Coordinates of N, CA and C and ligand atoms in Angstrom, one line a residue:
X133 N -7.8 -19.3 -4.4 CA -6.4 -19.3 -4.3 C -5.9 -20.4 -3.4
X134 N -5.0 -21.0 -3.6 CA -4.7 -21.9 -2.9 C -3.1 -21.8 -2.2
X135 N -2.5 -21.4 -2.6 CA -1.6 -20.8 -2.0 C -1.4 -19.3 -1.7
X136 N -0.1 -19.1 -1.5 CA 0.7 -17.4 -1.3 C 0.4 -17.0 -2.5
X137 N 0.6 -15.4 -2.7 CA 0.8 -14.8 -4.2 C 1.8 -15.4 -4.5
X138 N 1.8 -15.2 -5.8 CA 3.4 -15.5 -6.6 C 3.9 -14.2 -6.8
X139 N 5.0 -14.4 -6.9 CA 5.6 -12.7 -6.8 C 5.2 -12.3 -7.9
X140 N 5.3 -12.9 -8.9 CA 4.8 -11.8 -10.2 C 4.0 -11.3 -9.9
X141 N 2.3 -12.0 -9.9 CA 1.3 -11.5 -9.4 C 1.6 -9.9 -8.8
X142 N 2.7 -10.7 -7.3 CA 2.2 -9.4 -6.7 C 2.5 -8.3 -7.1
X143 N 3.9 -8.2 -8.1 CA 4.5 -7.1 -8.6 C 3.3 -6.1 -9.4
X144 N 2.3 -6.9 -10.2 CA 1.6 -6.4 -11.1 C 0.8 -5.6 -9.9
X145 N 0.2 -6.2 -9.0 CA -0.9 -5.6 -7.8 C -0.3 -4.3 -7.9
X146 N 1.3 -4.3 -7.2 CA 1.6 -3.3 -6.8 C 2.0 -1.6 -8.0
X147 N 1.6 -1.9 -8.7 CA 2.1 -1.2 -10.3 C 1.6 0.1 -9.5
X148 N 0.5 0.6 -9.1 CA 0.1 1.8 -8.5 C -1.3 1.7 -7.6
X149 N -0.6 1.7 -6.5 CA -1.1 1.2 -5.0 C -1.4 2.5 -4.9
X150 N -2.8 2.6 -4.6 CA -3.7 4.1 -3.7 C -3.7 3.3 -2.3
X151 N -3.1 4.5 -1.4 CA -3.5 4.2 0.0 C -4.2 5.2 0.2
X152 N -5.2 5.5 1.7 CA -6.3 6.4 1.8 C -6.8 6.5 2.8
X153 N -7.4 6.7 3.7 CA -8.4 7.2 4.6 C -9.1 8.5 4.3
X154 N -10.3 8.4 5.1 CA -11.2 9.3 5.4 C -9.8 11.0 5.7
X155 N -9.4 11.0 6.6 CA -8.5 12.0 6.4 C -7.7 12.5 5.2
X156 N -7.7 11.9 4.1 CA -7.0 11.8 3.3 C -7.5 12.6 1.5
X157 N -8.9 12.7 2.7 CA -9.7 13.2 1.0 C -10.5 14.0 1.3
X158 N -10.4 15.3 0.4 CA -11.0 16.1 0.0 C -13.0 15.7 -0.4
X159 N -13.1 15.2 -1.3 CA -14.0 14.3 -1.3 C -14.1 13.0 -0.7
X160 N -15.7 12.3 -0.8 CA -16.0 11.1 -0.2 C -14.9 10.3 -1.1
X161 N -14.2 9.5 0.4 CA -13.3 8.5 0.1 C -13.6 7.5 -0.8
X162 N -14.6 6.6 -1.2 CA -15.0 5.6 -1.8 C -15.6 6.4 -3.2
X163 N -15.5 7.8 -3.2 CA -15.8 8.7 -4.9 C -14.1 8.4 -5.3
X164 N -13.3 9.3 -4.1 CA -12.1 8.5 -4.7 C -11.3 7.4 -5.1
X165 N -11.6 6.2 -4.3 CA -11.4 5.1 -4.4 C -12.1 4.2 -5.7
X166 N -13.2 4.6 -5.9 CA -14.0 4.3 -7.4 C -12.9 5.1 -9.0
X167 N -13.0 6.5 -8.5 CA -12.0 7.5 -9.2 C -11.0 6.9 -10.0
X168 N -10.1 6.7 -8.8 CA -8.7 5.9 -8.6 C -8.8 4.6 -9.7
X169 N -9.8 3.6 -9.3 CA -9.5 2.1 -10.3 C -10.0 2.4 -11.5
X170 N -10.7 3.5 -11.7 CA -11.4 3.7 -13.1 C -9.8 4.3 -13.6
X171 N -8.9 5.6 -12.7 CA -8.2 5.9 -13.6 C -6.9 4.7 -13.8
X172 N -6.6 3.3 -13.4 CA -5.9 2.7 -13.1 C -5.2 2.0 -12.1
X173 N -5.6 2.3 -10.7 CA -5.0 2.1 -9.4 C -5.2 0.3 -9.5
X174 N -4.2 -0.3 -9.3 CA -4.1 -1.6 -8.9 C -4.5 -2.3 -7.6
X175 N -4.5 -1.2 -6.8 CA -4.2 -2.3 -5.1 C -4.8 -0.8 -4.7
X176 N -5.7 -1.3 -3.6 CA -5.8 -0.3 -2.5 C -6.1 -0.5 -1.2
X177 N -5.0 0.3 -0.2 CA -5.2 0.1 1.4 C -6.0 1.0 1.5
X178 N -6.7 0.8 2.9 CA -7.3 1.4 4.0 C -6.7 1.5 4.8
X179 N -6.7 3.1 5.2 CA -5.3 3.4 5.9 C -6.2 4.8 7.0
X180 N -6.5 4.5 7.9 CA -7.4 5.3 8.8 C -6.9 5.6 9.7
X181 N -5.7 6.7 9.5 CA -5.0 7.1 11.0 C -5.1 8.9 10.5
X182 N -4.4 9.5 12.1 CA -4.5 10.6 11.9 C -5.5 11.1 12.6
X183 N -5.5 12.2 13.4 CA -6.2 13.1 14.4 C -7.8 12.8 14.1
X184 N -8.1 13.2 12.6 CA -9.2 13.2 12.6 C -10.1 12.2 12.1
X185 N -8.9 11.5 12.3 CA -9.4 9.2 11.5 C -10.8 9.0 12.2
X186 N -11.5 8.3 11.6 CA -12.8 7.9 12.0 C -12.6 6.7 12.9
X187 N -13.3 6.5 14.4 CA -12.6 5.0 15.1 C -14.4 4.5 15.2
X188 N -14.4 3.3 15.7 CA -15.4 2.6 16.0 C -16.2 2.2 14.5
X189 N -17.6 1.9 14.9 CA -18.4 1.9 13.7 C -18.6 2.4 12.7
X190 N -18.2 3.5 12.4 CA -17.8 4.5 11.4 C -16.7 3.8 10.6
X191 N -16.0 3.7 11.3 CA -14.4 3.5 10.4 C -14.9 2.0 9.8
X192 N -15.2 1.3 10.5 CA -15.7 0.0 9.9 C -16.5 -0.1 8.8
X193 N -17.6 0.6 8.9 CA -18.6 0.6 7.5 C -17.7 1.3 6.6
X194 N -17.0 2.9 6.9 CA -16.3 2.4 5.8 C -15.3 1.8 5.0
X195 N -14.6 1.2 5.7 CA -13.7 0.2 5.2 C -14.6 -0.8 4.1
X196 N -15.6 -1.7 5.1 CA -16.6 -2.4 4.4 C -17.2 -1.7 2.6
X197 N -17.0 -0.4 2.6 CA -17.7 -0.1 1.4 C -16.7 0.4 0.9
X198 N -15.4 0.3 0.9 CA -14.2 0.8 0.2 C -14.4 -0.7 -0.5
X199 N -14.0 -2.0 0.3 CA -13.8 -3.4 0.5 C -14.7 -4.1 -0.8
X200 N -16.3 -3.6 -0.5 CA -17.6 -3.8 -1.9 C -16.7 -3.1 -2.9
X201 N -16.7 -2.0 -2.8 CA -16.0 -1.3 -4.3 C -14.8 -2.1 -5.1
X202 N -13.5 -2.4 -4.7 CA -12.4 -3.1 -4.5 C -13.0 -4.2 -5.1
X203 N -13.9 -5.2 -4.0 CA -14.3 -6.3 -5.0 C -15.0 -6.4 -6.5
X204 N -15.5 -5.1 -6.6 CA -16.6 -5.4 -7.5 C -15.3 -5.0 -8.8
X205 N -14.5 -4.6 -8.3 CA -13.2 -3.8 -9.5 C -12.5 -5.0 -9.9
X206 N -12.3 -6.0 -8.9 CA -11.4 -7.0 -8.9 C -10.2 -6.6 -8.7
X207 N -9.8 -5.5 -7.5 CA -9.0 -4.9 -6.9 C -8.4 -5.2 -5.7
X208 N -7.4 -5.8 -5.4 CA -7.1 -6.1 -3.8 C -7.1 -5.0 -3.5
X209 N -7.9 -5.6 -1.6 CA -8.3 -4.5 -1.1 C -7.7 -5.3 0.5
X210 N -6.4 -3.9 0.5 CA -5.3 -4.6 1.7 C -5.6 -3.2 3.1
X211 N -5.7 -3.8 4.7 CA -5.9 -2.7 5.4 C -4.7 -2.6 5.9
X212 N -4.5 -1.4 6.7 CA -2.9 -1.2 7.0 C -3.3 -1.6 8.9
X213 N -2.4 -1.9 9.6 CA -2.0 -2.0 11.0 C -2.9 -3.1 11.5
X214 N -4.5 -3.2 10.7 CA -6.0 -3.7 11.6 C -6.0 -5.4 11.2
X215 N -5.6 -6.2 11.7 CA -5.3 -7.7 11.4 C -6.6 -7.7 11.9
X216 N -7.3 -7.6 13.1 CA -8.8 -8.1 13.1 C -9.7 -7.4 12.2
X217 N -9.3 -6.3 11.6 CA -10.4 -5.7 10.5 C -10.4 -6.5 9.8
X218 N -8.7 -6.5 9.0 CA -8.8 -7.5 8.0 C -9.3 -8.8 7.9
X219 N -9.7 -9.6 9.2 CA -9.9 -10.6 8.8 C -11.8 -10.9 8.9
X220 N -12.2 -9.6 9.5 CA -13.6 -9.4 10.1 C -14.0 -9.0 8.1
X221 N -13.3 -8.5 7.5 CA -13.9 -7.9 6.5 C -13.4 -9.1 5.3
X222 N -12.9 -9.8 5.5 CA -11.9 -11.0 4.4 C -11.6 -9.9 3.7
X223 N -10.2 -9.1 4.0 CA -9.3 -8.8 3.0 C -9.0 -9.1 2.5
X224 N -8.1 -8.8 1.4 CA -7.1 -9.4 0.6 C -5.4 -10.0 1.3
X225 N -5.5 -8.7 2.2 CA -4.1 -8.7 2.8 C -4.1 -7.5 4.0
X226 N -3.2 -7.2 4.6 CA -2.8 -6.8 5.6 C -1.1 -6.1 5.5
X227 N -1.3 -4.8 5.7 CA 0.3 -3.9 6.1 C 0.4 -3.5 6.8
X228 N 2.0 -3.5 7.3 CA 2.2 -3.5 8.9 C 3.7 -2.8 8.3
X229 N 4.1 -2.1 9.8 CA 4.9 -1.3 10.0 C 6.1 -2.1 10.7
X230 N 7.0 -1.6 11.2 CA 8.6 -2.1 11.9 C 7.7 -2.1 13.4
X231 N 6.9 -1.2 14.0 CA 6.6 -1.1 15.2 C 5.5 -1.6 15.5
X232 N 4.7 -2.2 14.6 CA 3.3 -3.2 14.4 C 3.6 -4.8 15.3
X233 N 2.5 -5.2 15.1 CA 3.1 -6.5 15.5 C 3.9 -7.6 14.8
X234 N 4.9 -8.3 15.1 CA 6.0 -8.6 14.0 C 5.4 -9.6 13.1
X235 N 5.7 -9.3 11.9 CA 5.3 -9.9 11.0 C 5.2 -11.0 10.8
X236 N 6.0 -12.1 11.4 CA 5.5 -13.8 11.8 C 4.5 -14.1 12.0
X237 N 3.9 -13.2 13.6 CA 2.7 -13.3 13.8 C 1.6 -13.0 13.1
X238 N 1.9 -12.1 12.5 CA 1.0 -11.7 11.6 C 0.4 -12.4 10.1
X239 N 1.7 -13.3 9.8 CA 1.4 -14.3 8.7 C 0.9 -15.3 9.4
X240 N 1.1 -15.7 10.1 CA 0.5 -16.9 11.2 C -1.2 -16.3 11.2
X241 N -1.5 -15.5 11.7 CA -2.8 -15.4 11.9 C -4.0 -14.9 10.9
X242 N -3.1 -14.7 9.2 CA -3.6 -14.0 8.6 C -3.8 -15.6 6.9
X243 N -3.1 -16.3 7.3 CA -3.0 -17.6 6.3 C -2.2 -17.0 5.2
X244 N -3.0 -17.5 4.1 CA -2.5 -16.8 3.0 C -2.3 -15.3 2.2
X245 N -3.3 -14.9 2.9 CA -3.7 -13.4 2.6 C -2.3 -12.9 1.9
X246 N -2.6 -11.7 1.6 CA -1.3 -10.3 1.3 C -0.6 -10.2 2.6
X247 N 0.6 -10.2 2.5 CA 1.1 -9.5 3.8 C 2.0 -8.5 3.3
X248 N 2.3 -7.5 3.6 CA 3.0 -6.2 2.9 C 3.2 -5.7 4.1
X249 N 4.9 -5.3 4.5 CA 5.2 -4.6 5.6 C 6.4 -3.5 5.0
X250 N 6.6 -2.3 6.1 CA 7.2 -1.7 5.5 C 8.9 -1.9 6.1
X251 N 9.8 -1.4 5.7 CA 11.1 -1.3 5.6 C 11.9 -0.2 5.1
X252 N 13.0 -0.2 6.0 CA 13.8 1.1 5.7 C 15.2 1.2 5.7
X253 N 15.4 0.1 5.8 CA 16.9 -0.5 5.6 C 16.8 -2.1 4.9
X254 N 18.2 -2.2 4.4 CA 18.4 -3.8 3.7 C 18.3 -4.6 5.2
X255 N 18.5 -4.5 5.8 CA 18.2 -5.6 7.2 C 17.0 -5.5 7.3
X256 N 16.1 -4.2 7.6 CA 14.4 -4.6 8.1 C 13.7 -5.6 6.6
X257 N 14.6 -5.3 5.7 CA 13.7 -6.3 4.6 C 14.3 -7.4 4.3
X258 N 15.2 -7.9 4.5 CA 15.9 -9.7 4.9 C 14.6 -9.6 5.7
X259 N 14.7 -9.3 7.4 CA 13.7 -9.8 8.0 C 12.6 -10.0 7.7
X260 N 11.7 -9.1 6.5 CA 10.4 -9.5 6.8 C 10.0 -10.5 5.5
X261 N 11.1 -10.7 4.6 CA 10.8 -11.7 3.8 C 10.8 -13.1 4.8
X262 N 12.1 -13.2 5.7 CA 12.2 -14.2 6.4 C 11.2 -14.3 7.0
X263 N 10.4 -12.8 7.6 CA 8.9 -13.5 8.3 C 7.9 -13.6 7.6
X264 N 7.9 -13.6 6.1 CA 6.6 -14.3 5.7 C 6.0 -13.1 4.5
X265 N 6.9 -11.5 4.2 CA 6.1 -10.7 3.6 C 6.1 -11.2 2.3
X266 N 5.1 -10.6 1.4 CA 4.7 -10.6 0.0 C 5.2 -9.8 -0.9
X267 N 5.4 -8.7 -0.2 CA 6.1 -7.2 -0.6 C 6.1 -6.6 0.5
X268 N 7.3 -5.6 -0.1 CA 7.8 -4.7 1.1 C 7.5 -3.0 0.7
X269 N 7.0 -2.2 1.8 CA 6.8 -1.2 1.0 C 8.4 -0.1 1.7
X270 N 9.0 0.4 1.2 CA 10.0 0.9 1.1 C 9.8 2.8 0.8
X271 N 10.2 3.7 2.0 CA 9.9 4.7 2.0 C 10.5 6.0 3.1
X272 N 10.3 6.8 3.5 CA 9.5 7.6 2.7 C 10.6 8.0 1.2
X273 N 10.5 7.9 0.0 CA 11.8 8.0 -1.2 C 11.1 9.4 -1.0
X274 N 10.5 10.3 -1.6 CA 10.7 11.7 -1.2 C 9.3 12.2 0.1
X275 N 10.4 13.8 0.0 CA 9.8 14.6 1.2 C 7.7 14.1 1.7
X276 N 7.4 13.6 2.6 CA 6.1 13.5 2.6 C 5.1 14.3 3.4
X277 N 3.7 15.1 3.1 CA 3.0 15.5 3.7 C 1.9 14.7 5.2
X278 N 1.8 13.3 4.2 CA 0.7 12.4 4.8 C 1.1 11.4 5.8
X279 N 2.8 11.5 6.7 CA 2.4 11.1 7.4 C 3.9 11.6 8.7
X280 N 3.5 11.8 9.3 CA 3.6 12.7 10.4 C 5.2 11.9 11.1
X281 N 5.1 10.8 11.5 CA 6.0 9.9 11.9 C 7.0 9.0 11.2
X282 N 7.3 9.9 9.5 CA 7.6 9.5 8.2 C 8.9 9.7 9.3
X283 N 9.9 8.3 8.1 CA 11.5 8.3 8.7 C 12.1 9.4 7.5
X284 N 13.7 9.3 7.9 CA 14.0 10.8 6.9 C 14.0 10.0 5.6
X285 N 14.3 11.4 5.0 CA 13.6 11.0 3.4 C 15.2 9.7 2.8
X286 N 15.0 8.9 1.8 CA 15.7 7.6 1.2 C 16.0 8.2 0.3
X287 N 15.3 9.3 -1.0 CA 16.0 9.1 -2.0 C 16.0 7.8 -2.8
X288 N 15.2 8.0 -4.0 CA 15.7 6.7 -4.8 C 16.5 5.6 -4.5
X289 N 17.7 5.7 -4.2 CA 19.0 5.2 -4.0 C 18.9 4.1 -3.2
X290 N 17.9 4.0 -2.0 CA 17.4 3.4 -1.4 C 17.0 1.9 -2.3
X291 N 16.0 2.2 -3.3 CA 16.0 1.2 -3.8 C 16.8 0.1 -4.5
X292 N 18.0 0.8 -5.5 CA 19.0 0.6 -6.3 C 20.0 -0.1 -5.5
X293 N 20.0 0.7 -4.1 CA 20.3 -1.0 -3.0 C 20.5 -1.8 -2.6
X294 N 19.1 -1.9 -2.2 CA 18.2 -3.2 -2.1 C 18.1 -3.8 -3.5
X295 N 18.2 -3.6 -4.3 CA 18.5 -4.6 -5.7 C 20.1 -5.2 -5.6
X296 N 20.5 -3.9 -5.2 CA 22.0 -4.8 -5.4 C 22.5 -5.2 -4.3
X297 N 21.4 -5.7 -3.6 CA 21.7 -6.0 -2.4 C 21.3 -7.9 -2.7
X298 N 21.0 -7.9 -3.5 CA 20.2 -9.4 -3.9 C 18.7 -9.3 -3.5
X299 N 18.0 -8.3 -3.1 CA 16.3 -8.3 -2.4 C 15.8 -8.3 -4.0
X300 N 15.4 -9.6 -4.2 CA 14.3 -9.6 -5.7 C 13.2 -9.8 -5.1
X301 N 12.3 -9.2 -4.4 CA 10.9 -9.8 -3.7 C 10.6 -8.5 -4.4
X302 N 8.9 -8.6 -4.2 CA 8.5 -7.3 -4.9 C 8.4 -6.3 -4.0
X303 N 8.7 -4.9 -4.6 CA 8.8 -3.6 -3.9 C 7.9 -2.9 -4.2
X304 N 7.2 -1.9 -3.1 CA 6.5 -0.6 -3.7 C 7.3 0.4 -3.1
X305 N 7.4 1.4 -4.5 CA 8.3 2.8 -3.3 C 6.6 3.5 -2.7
X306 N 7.2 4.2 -1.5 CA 6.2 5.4 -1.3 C 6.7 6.2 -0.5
X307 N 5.9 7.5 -0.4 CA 6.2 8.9 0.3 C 7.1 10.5 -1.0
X308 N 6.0 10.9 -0.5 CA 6.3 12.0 -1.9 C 5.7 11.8 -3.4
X309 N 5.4 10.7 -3.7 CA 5.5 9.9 -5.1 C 4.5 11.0 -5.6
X310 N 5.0 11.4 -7.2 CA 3.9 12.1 -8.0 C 4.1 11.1 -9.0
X311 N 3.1 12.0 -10.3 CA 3.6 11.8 -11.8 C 4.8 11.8 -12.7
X312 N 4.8 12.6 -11.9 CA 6.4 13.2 -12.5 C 7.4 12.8 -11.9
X313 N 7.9 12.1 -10.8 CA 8.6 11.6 -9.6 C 8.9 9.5 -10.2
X314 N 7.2 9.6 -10.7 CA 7.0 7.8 -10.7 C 7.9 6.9 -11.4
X315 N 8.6 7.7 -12.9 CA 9.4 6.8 -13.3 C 10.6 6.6 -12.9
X316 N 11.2 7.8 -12.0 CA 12.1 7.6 -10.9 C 12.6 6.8 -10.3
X317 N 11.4 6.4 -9.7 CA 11.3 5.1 -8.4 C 11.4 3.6 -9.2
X318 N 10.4 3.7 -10.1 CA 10.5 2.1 -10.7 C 11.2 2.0 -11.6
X319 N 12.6 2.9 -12.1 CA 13.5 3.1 -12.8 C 14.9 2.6 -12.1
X320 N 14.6 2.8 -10.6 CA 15.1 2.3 -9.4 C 15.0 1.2 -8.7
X321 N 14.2 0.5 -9.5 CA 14.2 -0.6 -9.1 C 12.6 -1.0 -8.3
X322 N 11.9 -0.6 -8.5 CA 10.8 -0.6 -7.3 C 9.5 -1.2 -8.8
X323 N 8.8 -2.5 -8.3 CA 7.8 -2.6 -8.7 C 7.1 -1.7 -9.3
X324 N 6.6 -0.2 -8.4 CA 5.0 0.1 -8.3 C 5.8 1.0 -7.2
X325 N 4.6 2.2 -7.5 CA 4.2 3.5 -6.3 C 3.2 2.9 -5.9
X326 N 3.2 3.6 -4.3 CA 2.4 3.6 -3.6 C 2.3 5.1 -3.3
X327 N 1.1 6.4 -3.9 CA 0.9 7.0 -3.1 C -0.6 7.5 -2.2
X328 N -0.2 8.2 -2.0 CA -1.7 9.1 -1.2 C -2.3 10.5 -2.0
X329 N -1.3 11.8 -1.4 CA -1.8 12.7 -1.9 C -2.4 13.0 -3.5
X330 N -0.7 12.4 -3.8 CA -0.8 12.9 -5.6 C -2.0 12.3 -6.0
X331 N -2.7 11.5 -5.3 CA -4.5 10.9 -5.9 C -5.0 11.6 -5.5
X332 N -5.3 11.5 -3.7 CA -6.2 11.9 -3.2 C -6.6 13.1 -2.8
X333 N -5.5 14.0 -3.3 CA -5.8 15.8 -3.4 C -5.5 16.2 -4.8
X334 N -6.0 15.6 -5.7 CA -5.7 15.5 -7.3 C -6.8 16.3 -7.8
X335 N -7.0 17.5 -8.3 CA -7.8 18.0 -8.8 C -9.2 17.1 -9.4
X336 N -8.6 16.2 -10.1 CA -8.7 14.9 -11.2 C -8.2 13.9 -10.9
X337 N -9.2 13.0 -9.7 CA -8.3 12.1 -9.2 C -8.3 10.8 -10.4
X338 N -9.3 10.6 -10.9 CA -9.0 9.7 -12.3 C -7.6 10.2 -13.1
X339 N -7.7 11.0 -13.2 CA -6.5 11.5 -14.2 C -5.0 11.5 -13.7
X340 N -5.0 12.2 -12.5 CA -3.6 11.7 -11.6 C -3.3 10.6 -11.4
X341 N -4.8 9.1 -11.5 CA -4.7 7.9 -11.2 C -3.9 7.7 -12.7
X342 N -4.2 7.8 -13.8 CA -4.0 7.6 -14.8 C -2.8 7.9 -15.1
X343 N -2.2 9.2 -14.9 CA -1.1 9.6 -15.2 C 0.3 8.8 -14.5
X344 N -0.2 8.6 -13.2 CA 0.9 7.5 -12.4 C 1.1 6.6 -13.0
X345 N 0.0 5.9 -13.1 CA -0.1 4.8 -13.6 C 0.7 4.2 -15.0
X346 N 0.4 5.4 -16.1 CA 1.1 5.1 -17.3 C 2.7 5.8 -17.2
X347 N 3.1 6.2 -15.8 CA 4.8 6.4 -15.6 C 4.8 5.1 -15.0
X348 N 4.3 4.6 -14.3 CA 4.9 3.3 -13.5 C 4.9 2.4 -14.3
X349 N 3.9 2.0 -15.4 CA 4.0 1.0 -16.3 C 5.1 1.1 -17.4
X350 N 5.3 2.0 -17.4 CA 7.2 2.4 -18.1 C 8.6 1.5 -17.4
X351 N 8.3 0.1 -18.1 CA 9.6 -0.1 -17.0 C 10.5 -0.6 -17.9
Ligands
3NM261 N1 4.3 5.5 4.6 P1 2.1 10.6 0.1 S1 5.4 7.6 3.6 C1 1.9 6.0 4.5 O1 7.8 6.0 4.4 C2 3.3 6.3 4.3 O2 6.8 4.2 5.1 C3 5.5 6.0 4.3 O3 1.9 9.7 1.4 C4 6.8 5.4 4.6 O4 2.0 9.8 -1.1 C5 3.7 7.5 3.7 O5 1.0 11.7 0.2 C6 2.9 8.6 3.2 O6 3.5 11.2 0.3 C7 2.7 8.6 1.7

């Protein structure tokens, strides 16, 4: 690649984004991460927070074999907060939060890569296209289990916004997101879900992958 994504590109990545950690799954993470791209998942982070997140050497190998999996799918494989992971593992890309380090820096040190930060207002997302993002992920649209420090809930509406707000860059919604929720969001305006649970506590996580997947592709 020789330059940035093109937005199209990235829109397609983001069609149905699995995010994940080790805390996140019932089963071995990389069963579900395999699961997931067989049932359709586009894009997947590494997302290793939470009480019982794996730190050090652990967390690393498995990133690394999430990372082998991802490649071998021809899947970007983006980590969330870890800019020296990401670039110790050649990610694809790198997501970052409002409270991360600002996103300038972050494109500065990361070249071309993905950059995906999140947003929760039409101001935090002027800014991070001005600092360099690829996509913005936009959230929590409903009530969430998976993350503890979630802002209050957006509501769709959120998105429908930011469209008429002039933000054409690509969007993922996330927080809450099911099957049944997915055409909601990208009916709203939003690229692509991004979720967690609805995969990664999915009876059938191929099947839940699959099921999102052909609501998000409804646009
Ligand atoms: N970020 P689930 S909500 C990681 O609002 C994350 O920015 C959010 O998990 C935000 O699909 C969220 O299980 C958790 O609701 C999404």
């Amino acid at each position: 690649m020789t330059g940035r994504i093109a937005p199209e590109m990235m829109r397609q990545h983001l069609r149905m984004y699995l995010v994940l950690g080790s805390v996140n799954c019932i089963a071995e993470p990389e069963w579900v991460v395999q699961e997931a791209m067989v049932g359709g998942a586009t894009m997947v982070q590494f997302r290793e927070k939470g009480r019982a997140a794996l730190t050090g050497e652990p967390r690393i190998q498995l990133a690394r074999r999430i990372r082998n999996l991802c490649r071998q799918a021809g899947v970007p494989f983006i980590v969330n907060d870890d800019v020296g992971l990401a670039l110790k593992l050649n990610a694809d890309g790198v997501h970052i939060g409002q409270d991360d380090e600002s996103a300038a820096s972050v494109r500065e040190r990361i070249g071309k890569r993905i950059l995906g930060v999140s947003a929760h207002t039409i101001e935090e997302a002027r800014r991070a296209i001005h600092h360099g993002a690829d996509y913005i992920g936009v959230g929590p649209i409903y009530p969430t289990v998976s993350k503890e420090d979630a802002k209050p809930v957006q509501g769709p509406g959120l998105l429908r916004a930011m469209r008429a707000a002039g933000i054409d860059m690509p969007i993922v919604g996330i927080g809450g997101i099911t099957a049944e929720k997915a055409e909601e969001v990208v009916g709203a305006g939003a690229d692509g879900v991004a979720v967690i649970s609805a995969v990664t506590a999915a009876g059938s996580v191929r099947d839940a992958a699959a099921s999102i997947r052909a609501k998000a592709d409804v646009i």
